Coordinates of C-alpha atoms in Angstrom, one line a residue:
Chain A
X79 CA 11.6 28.0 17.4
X80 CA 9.7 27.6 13.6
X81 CA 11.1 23.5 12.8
X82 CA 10.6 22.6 9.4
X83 CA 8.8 19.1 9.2
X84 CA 9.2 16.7 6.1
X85 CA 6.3 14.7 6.5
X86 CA 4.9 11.2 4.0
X87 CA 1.1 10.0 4.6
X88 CA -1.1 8.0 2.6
X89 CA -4.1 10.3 2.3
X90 CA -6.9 7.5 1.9
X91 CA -8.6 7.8 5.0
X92 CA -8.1 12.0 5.1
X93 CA -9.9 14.7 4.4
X94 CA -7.0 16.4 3.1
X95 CA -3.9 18.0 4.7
X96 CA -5.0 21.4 6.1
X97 CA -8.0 21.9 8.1
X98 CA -10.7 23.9 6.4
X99 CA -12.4 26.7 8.4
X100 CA -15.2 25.1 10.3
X101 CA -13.5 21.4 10.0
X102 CA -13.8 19.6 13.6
X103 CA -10.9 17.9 14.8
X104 CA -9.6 14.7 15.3
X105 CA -12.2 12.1 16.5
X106 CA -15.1 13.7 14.7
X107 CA -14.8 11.9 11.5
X108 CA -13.2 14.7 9.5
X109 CA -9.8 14.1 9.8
X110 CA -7.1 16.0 8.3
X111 CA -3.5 15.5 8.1
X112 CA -2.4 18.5 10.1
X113 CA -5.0 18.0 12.6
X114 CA -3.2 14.7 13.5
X115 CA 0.3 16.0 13.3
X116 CA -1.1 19.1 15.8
X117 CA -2.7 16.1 18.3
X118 CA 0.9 14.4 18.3
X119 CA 2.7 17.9 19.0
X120 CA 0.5 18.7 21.8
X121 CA 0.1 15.1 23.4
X122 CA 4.5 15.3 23.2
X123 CA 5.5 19.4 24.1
X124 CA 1.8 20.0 25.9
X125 CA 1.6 23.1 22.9
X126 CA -1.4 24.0 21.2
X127 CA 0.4 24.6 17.6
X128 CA -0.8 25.5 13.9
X129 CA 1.2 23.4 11.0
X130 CA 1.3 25.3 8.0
X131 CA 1.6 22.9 4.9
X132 CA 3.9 23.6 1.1
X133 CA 0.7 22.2 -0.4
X134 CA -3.4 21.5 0.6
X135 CA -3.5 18.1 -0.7
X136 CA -7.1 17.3 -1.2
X137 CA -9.0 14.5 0.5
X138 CA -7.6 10.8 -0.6
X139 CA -4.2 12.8 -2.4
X140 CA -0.8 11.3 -0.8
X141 CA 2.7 12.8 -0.2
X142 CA 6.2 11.8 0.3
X143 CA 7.9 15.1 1.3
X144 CA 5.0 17.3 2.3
X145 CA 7.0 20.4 3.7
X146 CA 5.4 22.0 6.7
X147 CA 6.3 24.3 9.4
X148 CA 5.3 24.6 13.3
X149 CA 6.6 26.9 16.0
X150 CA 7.3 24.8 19.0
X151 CA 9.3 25.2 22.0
X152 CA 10.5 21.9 23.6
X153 CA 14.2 21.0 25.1
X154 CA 13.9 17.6 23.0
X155 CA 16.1 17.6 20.6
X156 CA 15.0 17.3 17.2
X157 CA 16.0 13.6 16.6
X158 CA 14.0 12.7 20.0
X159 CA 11.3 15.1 18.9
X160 CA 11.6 12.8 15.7
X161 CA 11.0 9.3 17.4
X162 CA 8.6 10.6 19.7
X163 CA 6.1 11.8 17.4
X164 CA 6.4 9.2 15.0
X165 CA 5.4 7.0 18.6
X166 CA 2.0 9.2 18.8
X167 CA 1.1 9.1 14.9
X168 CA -1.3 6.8 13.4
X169 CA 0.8 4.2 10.7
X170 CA -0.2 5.8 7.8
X171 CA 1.4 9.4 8.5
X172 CA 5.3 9.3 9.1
X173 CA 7.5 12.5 9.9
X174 CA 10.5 11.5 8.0
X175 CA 13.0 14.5 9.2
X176 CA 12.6 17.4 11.4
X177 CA 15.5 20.4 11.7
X178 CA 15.4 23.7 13.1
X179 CA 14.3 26.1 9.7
X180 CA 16.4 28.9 8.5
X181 CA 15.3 32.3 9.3
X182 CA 12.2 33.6 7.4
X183 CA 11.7 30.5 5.6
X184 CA 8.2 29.9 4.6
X185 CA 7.2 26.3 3.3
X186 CA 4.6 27.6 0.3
X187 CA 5.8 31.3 -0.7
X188 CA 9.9 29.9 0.0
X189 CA 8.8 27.0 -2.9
X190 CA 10.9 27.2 -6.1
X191 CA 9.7 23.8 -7.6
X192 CA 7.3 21.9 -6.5
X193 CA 7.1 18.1 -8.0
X194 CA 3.6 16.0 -7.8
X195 CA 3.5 12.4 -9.5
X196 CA 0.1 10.8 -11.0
X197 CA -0.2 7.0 -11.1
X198 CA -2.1 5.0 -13.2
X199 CA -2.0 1.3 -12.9
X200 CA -2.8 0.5 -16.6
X201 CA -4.1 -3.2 -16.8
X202 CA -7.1 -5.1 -17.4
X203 CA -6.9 -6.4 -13.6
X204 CA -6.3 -4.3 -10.8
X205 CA -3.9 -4.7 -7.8
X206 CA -4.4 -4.7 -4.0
X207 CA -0.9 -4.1 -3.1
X208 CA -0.9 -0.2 -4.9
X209 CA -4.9 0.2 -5.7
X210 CA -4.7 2.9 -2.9
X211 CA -2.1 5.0 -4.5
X212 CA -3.2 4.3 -8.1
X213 CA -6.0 5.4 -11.0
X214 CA -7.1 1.6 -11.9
X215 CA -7.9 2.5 -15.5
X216 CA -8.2 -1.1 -17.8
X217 CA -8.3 0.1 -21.6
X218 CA -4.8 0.4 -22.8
X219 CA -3.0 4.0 -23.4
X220 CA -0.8 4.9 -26.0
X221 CA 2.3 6.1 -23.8
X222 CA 3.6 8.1 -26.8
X223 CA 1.0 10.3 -27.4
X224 CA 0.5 11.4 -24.0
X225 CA 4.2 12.0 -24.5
X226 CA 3.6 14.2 -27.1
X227 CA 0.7 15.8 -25.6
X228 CA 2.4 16.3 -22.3
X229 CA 5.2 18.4 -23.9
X230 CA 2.7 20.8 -25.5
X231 CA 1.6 21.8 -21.5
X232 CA 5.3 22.6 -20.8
X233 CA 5.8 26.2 -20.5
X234 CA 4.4 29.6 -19.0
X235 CA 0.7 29.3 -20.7
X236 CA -2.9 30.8 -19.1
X237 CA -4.0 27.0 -17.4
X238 CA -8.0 28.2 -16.8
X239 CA -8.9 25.2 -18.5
X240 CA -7.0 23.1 -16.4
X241 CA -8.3 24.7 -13.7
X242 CA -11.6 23.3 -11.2
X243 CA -14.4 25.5 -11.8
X244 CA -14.9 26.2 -7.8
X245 CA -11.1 27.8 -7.4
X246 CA -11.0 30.6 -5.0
X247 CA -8.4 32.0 -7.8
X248 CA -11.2 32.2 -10.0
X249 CA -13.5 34.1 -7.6
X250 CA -11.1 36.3 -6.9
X251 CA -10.3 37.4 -10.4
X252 CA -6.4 36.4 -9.5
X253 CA -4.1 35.0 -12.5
X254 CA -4.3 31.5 -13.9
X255 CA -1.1 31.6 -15.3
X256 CA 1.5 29.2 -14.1
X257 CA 4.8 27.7 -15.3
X258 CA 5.2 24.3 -16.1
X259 CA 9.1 23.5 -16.2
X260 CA 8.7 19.3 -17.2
X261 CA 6.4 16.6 -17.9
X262 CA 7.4 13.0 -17.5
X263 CA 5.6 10.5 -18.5
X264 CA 6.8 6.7 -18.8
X265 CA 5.3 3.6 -18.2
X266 CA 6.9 0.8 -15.9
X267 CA 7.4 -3.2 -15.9
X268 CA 4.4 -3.1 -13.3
X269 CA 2.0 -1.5 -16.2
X270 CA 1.8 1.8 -13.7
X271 CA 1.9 4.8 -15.9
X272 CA 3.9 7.9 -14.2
X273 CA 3.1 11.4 -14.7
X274 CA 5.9 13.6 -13.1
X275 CA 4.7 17.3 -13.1
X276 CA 7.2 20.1 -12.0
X277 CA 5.6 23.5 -11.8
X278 CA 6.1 27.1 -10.1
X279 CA 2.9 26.0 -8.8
X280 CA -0.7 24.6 -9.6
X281 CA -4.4 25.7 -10.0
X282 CA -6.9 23.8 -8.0
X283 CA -7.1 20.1 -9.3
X284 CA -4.7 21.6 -12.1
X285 CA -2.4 18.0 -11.8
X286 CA -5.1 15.9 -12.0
X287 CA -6.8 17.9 -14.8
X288 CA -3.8 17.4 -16.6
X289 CA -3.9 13.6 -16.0
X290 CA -7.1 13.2 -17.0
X291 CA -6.3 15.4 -20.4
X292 CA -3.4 13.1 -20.7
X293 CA -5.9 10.0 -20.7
X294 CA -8.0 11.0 -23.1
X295 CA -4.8 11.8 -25.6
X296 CA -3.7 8.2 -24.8
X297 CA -6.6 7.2 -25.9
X298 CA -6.4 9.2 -29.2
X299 CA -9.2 11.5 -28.5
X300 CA -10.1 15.0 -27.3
X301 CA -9.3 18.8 -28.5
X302 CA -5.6 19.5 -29.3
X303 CA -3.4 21.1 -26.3
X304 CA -2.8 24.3 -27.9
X305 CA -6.5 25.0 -28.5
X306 CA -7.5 23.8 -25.3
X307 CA -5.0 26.1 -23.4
X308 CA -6.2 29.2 -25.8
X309 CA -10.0 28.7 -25.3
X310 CA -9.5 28.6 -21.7
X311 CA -12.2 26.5 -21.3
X312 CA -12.4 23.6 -18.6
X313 CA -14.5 22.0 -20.5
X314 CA -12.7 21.1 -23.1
X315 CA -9.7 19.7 -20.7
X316 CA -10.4 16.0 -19.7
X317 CA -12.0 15.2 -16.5
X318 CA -10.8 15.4 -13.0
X319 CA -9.2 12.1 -12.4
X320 CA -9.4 10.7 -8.8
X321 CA -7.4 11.7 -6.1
X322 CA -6.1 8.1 -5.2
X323 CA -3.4 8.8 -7.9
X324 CA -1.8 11.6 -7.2
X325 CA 1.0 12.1 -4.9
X326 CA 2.9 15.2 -3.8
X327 CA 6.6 14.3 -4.4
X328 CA 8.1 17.7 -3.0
X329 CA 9.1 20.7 -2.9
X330 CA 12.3 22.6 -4.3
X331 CA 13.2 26.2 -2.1
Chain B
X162 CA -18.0 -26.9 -13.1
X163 CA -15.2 -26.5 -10.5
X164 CA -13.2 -23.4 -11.0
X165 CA -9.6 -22.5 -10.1
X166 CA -9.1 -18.9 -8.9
X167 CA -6.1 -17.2 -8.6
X168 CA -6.9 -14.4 -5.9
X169 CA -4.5 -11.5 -4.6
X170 CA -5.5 -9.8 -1.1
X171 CA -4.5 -6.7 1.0
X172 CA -5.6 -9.0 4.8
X173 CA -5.0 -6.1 6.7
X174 CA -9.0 -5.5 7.4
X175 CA -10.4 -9.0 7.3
X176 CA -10.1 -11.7 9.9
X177 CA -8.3 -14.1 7.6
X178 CA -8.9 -16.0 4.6
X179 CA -11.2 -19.1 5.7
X180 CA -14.8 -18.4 7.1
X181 CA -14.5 -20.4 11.0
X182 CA -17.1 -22.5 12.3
X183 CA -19.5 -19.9 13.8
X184 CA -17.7 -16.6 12.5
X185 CA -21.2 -14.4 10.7
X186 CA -20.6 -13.5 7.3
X187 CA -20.0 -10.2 5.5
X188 CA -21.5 -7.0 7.2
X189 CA -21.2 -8.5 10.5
X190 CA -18.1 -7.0 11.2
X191 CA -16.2 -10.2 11.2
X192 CA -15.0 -10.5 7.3
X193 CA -13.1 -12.8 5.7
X194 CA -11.6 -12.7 2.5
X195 CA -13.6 -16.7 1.2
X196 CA -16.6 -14.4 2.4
X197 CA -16.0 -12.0 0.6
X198 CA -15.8 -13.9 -2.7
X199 CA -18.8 -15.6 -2.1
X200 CA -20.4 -13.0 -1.6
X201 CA -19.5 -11.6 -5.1
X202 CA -20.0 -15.2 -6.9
X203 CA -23.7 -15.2 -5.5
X204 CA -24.3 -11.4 -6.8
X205 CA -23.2 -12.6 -10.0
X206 CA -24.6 -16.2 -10.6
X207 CA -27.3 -16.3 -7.6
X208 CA -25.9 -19.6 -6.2
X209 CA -24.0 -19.8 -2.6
X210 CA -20.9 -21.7 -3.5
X211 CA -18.3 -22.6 -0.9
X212 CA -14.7 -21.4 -1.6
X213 CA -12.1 -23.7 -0.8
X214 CA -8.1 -22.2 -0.8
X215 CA -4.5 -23.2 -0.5
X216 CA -4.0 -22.2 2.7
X217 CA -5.5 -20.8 5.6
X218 CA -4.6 -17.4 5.7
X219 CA -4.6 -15.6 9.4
X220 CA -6.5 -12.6 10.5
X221 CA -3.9 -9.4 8.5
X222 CA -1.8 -11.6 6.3
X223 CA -1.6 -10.7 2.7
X224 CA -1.7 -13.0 -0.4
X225 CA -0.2 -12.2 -3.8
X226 CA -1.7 -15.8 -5.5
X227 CA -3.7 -17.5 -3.2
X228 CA -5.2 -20.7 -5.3
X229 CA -8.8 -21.2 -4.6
X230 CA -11.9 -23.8 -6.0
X231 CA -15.5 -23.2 -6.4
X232 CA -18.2 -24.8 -8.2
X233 CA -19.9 -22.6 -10.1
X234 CA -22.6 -23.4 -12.7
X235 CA -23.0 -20.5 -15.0
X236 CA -23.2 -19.6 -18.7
X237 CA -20.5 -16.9 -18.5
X238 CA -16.9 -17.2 -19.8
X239 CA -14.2 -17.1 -17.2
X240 CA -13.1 -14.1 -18.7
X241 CA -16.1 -12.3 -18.5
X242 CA -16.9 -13.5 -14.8
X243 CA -13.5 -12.3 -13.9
X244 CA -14.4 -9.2 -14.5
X245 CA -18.2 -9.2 -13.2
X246 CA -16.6 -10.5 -10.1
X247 CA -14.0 -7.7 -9.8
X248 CA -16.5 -5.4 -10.4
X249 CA -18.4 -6.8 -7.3
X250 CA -15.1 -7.3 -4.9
X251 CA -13.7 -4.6 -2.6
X252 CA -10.7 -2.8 -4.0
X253 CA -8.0 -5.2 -1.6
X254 CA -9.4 -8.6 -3.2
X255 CA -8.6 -8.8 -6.5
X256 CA -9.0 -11.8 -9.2
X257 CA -6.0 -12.5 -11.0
X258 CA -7.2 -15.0 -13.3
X259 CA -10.2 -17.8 -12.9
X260 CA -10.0 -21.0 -15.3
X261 CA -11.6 -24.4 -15.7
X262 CA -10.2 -26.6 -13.1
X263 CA -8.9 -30.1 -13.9
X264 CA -10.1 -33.4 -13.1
X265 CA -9.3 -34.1 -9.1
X266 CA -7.6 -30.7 -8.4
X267 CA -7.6 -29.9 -5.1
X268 CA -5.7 -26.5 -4.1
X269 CA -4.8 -28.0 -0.8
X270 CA -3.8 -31.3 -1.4
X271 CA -2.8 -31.4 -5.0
X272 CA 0.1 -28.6 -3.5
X273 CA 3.7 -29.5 -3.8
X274 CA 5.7 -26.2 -3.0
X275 CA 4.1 -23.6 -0.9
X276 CA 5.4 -20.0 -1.2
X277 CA 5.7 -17.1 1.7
X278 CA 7.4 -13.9 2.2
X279 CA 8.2 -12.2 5.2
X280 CA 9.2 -8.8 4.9
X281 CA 11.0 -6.3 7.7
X282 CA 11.2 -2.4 6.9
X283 CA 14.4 -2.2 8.6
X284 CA 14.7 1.4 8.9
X285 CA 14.7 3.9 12.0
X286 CA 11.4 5.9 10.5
X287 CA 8.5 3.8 8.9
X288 CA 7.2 4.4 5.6
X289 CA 3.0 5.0 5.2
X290 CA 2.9 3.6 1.6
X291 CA 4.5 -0.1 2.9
X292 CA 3.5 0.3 5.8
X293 CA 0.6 -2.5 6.0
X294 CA 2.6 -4.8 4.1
X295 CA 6.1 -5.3 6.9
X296 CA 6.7 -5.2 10.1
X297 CA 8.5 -2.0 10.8
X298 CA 11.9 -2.8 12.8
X299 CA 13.6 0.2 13.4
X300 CA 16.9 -1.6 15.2
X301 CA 20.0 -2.8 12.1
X302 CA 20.0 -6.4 12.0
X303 CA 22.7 -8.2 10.7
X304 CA 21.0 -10.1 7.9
X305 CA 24.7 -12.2 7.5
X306 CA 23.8 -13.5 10.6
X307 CA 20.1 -13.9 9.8
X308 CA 21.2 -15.8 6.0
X309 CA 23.3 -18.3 8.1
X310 CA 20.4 -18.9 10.9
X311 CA 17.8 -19.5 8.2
X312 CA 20.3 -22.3 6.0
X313 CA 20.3 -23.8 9.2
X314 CA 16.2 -24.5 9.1
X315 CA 15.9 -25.8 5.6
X316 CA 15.6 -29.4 5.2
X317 CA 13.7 -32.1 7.2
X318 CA 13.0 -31.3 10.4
X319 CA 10.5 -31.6 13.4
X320 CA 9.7 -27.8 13.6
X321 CA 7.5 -28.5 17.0
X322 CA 9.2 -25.7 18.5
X323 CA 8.1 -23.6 15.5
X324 CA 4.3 -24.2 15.9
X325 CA 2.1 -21.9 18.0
X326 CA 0.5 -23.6 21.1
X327 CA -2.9 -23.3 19.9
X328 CA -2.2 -25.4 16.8
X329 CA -4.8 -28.3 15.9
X330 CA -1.9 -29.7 15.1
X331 CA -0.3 -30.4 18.6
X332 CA -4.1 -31.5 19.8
X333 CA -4.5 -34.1 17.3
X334 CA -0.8 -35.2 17.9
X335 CA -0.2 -35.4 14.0
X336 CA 3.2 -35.2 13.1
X337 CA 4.8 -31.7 13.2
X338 CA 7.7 -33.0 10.9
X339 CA 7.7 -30.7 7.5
X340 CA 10.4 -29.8 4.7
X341 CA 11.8 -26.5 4.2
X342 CA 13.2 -26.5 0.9
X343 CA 14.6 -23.1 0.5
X344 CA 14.7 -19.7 2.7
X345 CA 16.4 -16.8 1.1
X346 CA 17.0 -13.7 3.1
X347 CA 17.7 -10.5 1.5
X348 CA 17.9 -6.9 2.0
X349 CA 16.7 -4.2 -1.0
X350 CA 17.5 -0.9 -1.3
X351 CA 14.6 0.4 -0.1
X352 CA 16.0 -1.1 3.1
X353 CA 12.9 -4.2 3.3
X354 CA 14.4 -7.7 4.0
X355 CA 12.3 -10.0 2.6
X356 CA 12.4 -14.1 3.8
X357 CA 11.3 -16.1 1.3
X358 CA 10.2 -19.5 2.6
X359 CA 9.6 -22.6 0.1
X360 CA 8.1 -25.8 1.9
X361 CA 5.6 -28.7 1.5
X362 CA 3.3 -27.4 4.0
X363 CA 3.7 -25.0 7.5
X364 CA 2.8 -25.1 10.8
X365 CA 0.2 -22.6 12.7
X366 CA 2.4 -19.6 12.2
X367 CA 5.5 -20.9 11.6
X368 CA 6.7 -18.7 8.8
X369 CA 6.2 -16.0 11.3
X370 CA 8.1 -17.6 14.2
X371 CA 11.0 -18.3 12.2
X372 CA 10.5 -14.8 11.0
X373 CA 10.8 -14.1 14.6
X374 CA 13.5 -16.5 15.6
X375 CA 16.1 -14.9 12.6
X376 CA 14.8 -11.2 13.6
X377 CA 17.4 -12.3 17.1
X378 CA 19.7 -13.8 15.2
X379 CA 20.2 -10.3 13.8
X380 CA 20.3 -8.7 16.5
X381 CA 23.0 -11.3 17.6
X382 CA 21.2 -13.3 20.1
X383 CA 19.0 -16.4 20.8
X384 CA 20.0 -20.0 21.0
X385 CA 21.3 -22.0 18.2
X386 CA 19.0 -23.1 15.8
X387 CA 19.7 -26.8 15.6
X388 CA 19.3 -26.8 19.6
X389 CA 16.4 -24.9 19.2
X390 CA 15.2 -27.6 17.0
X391 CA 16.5 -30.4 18.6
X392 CA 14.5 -29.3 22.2
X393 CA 11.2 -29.2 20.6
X394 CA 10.4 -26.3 23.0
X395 CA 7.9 -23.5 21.4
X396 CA 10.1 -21.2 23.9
X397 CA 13.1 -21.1 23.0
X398 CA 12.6 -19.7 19.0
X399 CA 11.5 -16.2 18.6
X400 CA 8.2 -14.4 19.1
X401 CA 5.4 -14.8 16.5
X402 CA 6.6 -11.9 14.3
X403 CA 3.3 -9.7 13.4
X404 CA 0.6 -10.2 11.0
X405 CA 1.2 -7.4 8.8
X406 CA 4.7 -8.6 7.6
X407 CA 3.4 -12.1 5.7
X408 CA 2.4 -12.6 2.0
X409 CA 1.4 -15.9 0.6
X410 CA 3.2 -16.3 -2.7
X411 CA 1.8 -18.9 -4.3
X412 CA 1.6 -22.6 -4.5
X413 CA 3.3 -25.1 -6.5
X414 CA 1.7 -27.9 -8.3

């Protein structure tokens, strides 16, 4: 039976979500996230599984609804199932719902919308309590323009720029172009700028290219978007900014 | 020149605040977060100062404004060794603010009002990004129950049965009479009840044992609080509710 898994993890001390080719497991030092959520399946059903992730986060990138499925076979019901597992999971990865998936459903290619959020905790000092799940960048951004500069990225454009030069979509010659449906960005009482993507789907480091970009506009300097997107450059985007910001919010199907 | 510090802290990897008679320094393996500091003073000004704080944080307790002293002679404005010290300090100790101290100040004695939160995740799944910072409770309490229990502890009281076992305290045979001046229980809507505790000083762990000792009164059981009072009896309150769960506020002067 395929179960469809909403699962939340703080990806600090993980190499990522999926296991790359050639990754060891659990215990080696490379961890990944579905390597742990595998371990917990088979210490609880006794079933060697394969979890198939919505999204790869990268190493140090968090979720909050990661979508994944697994085909398992158990008579424990899915709220036991639920408990159980959460029982055998290391504190920083929590499997907030399980239910039985719908016939043919497929976590990436069944993906409408999918919704990733980058922090950045804008203050002179930094903070303990969210420095894991935050950019810690002191010199003051101008909200508004990265407002301004957010909205030029909305829309079905050619992202290359905004795209990390070692992409396997690159190597393989496949389309860069991707929809962008909205951009939030707002700043809260804390001083933690949010930057709500919504896309039909992202280039490698694409989100935090964009966030990067996004700085230097709040900041008042780099190439306008429009030129940018047309010289389908990546160096003229802004740089990559660190993983510790971004978080996968979901996925729409 | 004696210094005033102002010093948030994730505890959930060090063995406390205060270095202990014999405990190694940093690297060891046994880290604390005064350590720590001093550790990043002497990289900056080359002098091995002793930092003295408000209270003695345990081994996995949190602090949003613990209040610290050093002496430190050095040509830098407190501004700027802010952020040389930042700059030297793990990402879960952070400086808040450092300024001249006055005349006499002493952050333990000089303290009127001392300042901790307890806070309970009460929800049947955890949650990875608060994890470190509650005690996840996944049975409903009834924090009526647990509002009436806690007006029941403020005021003058022998809190003997409050004090863990081990406490100096109870060796010495000092006086384990203290005043709670507030506690105010509440529940958020991301489902975290947070017990905030005002007093003029606490008892080895008390905070967490009263944390402990209202977790059964919402959950409906447990002796009466002024019995439990009146008996003196370290048995009859709750259990020591865990590390994770406490935040040091802040001190009053």
């Amino acid at each position: 039976m395929n179960k469809k898994f909403i699962v939340a993890y703080k990806g600090t001390r993980y190499n990522g979500f999926a296991r790359q080719a050639g990754d060891k497991v659990v215990g080696s030092g490379i961890q990944t996230i579905s390597a742990e959520l595998e371990l917990a399946i088979e210490k609880i059903t006794q079933q060697q599984v394969r979890i198939v992730g919505a999204g790869r986060t990268d190493a140090g990138v968090h979720a909050l609804a990661q979508v994944c499925i697994a085909n398992i076979d158990t008579q424990i019901g899915n709220s036991g199932l639920l408990l159980a597992l959460n029982n055998k999971l290391p504190v920083d990865i929590v499997i907030k719902s399980i239910e039985d998936a719908e016939e043919g459903f497929h976590p990436t290619f069944s993906g409408k919308r999918k919704m990733y959020r980058y922090q950045i905790l804008n203050t002179t000092v930094s903070c303990p309590f969210v420095a894991e799940f935050v950019y810690h960048f002191p010199h003051k951004l101008d909200v508004e323009e990265m407002k301004v500069a957010a909205s030029e990225l909305v829309g079905t454009h050619d992202f290359r720029a905004f795209c990390a030069a070692k992409s396997n979509v690159l190597k393989k010659g496949s389309s860069t172009e991707r929809t962008i449906f909205d951009i939030v960005v707002a700043r809260g009482d804390d001083e933690i700028i949010k930057i709500d993507v919504t896309g039909d789907g992202f280039l490698y480091n694409m989100v935090r290219i964009i966030a990067g970009t996004l700085i230097d506009k709040g900041l008042g300097r780099g190439m306008p978007i429009a030129k940018i997107l047309e010289m389908r450059e990546r160096k003229n985007a802004g740089k990559t900014a660190p993983a510790s910001g971004l978080t996968m919010i979901g996925v729409e199907y």
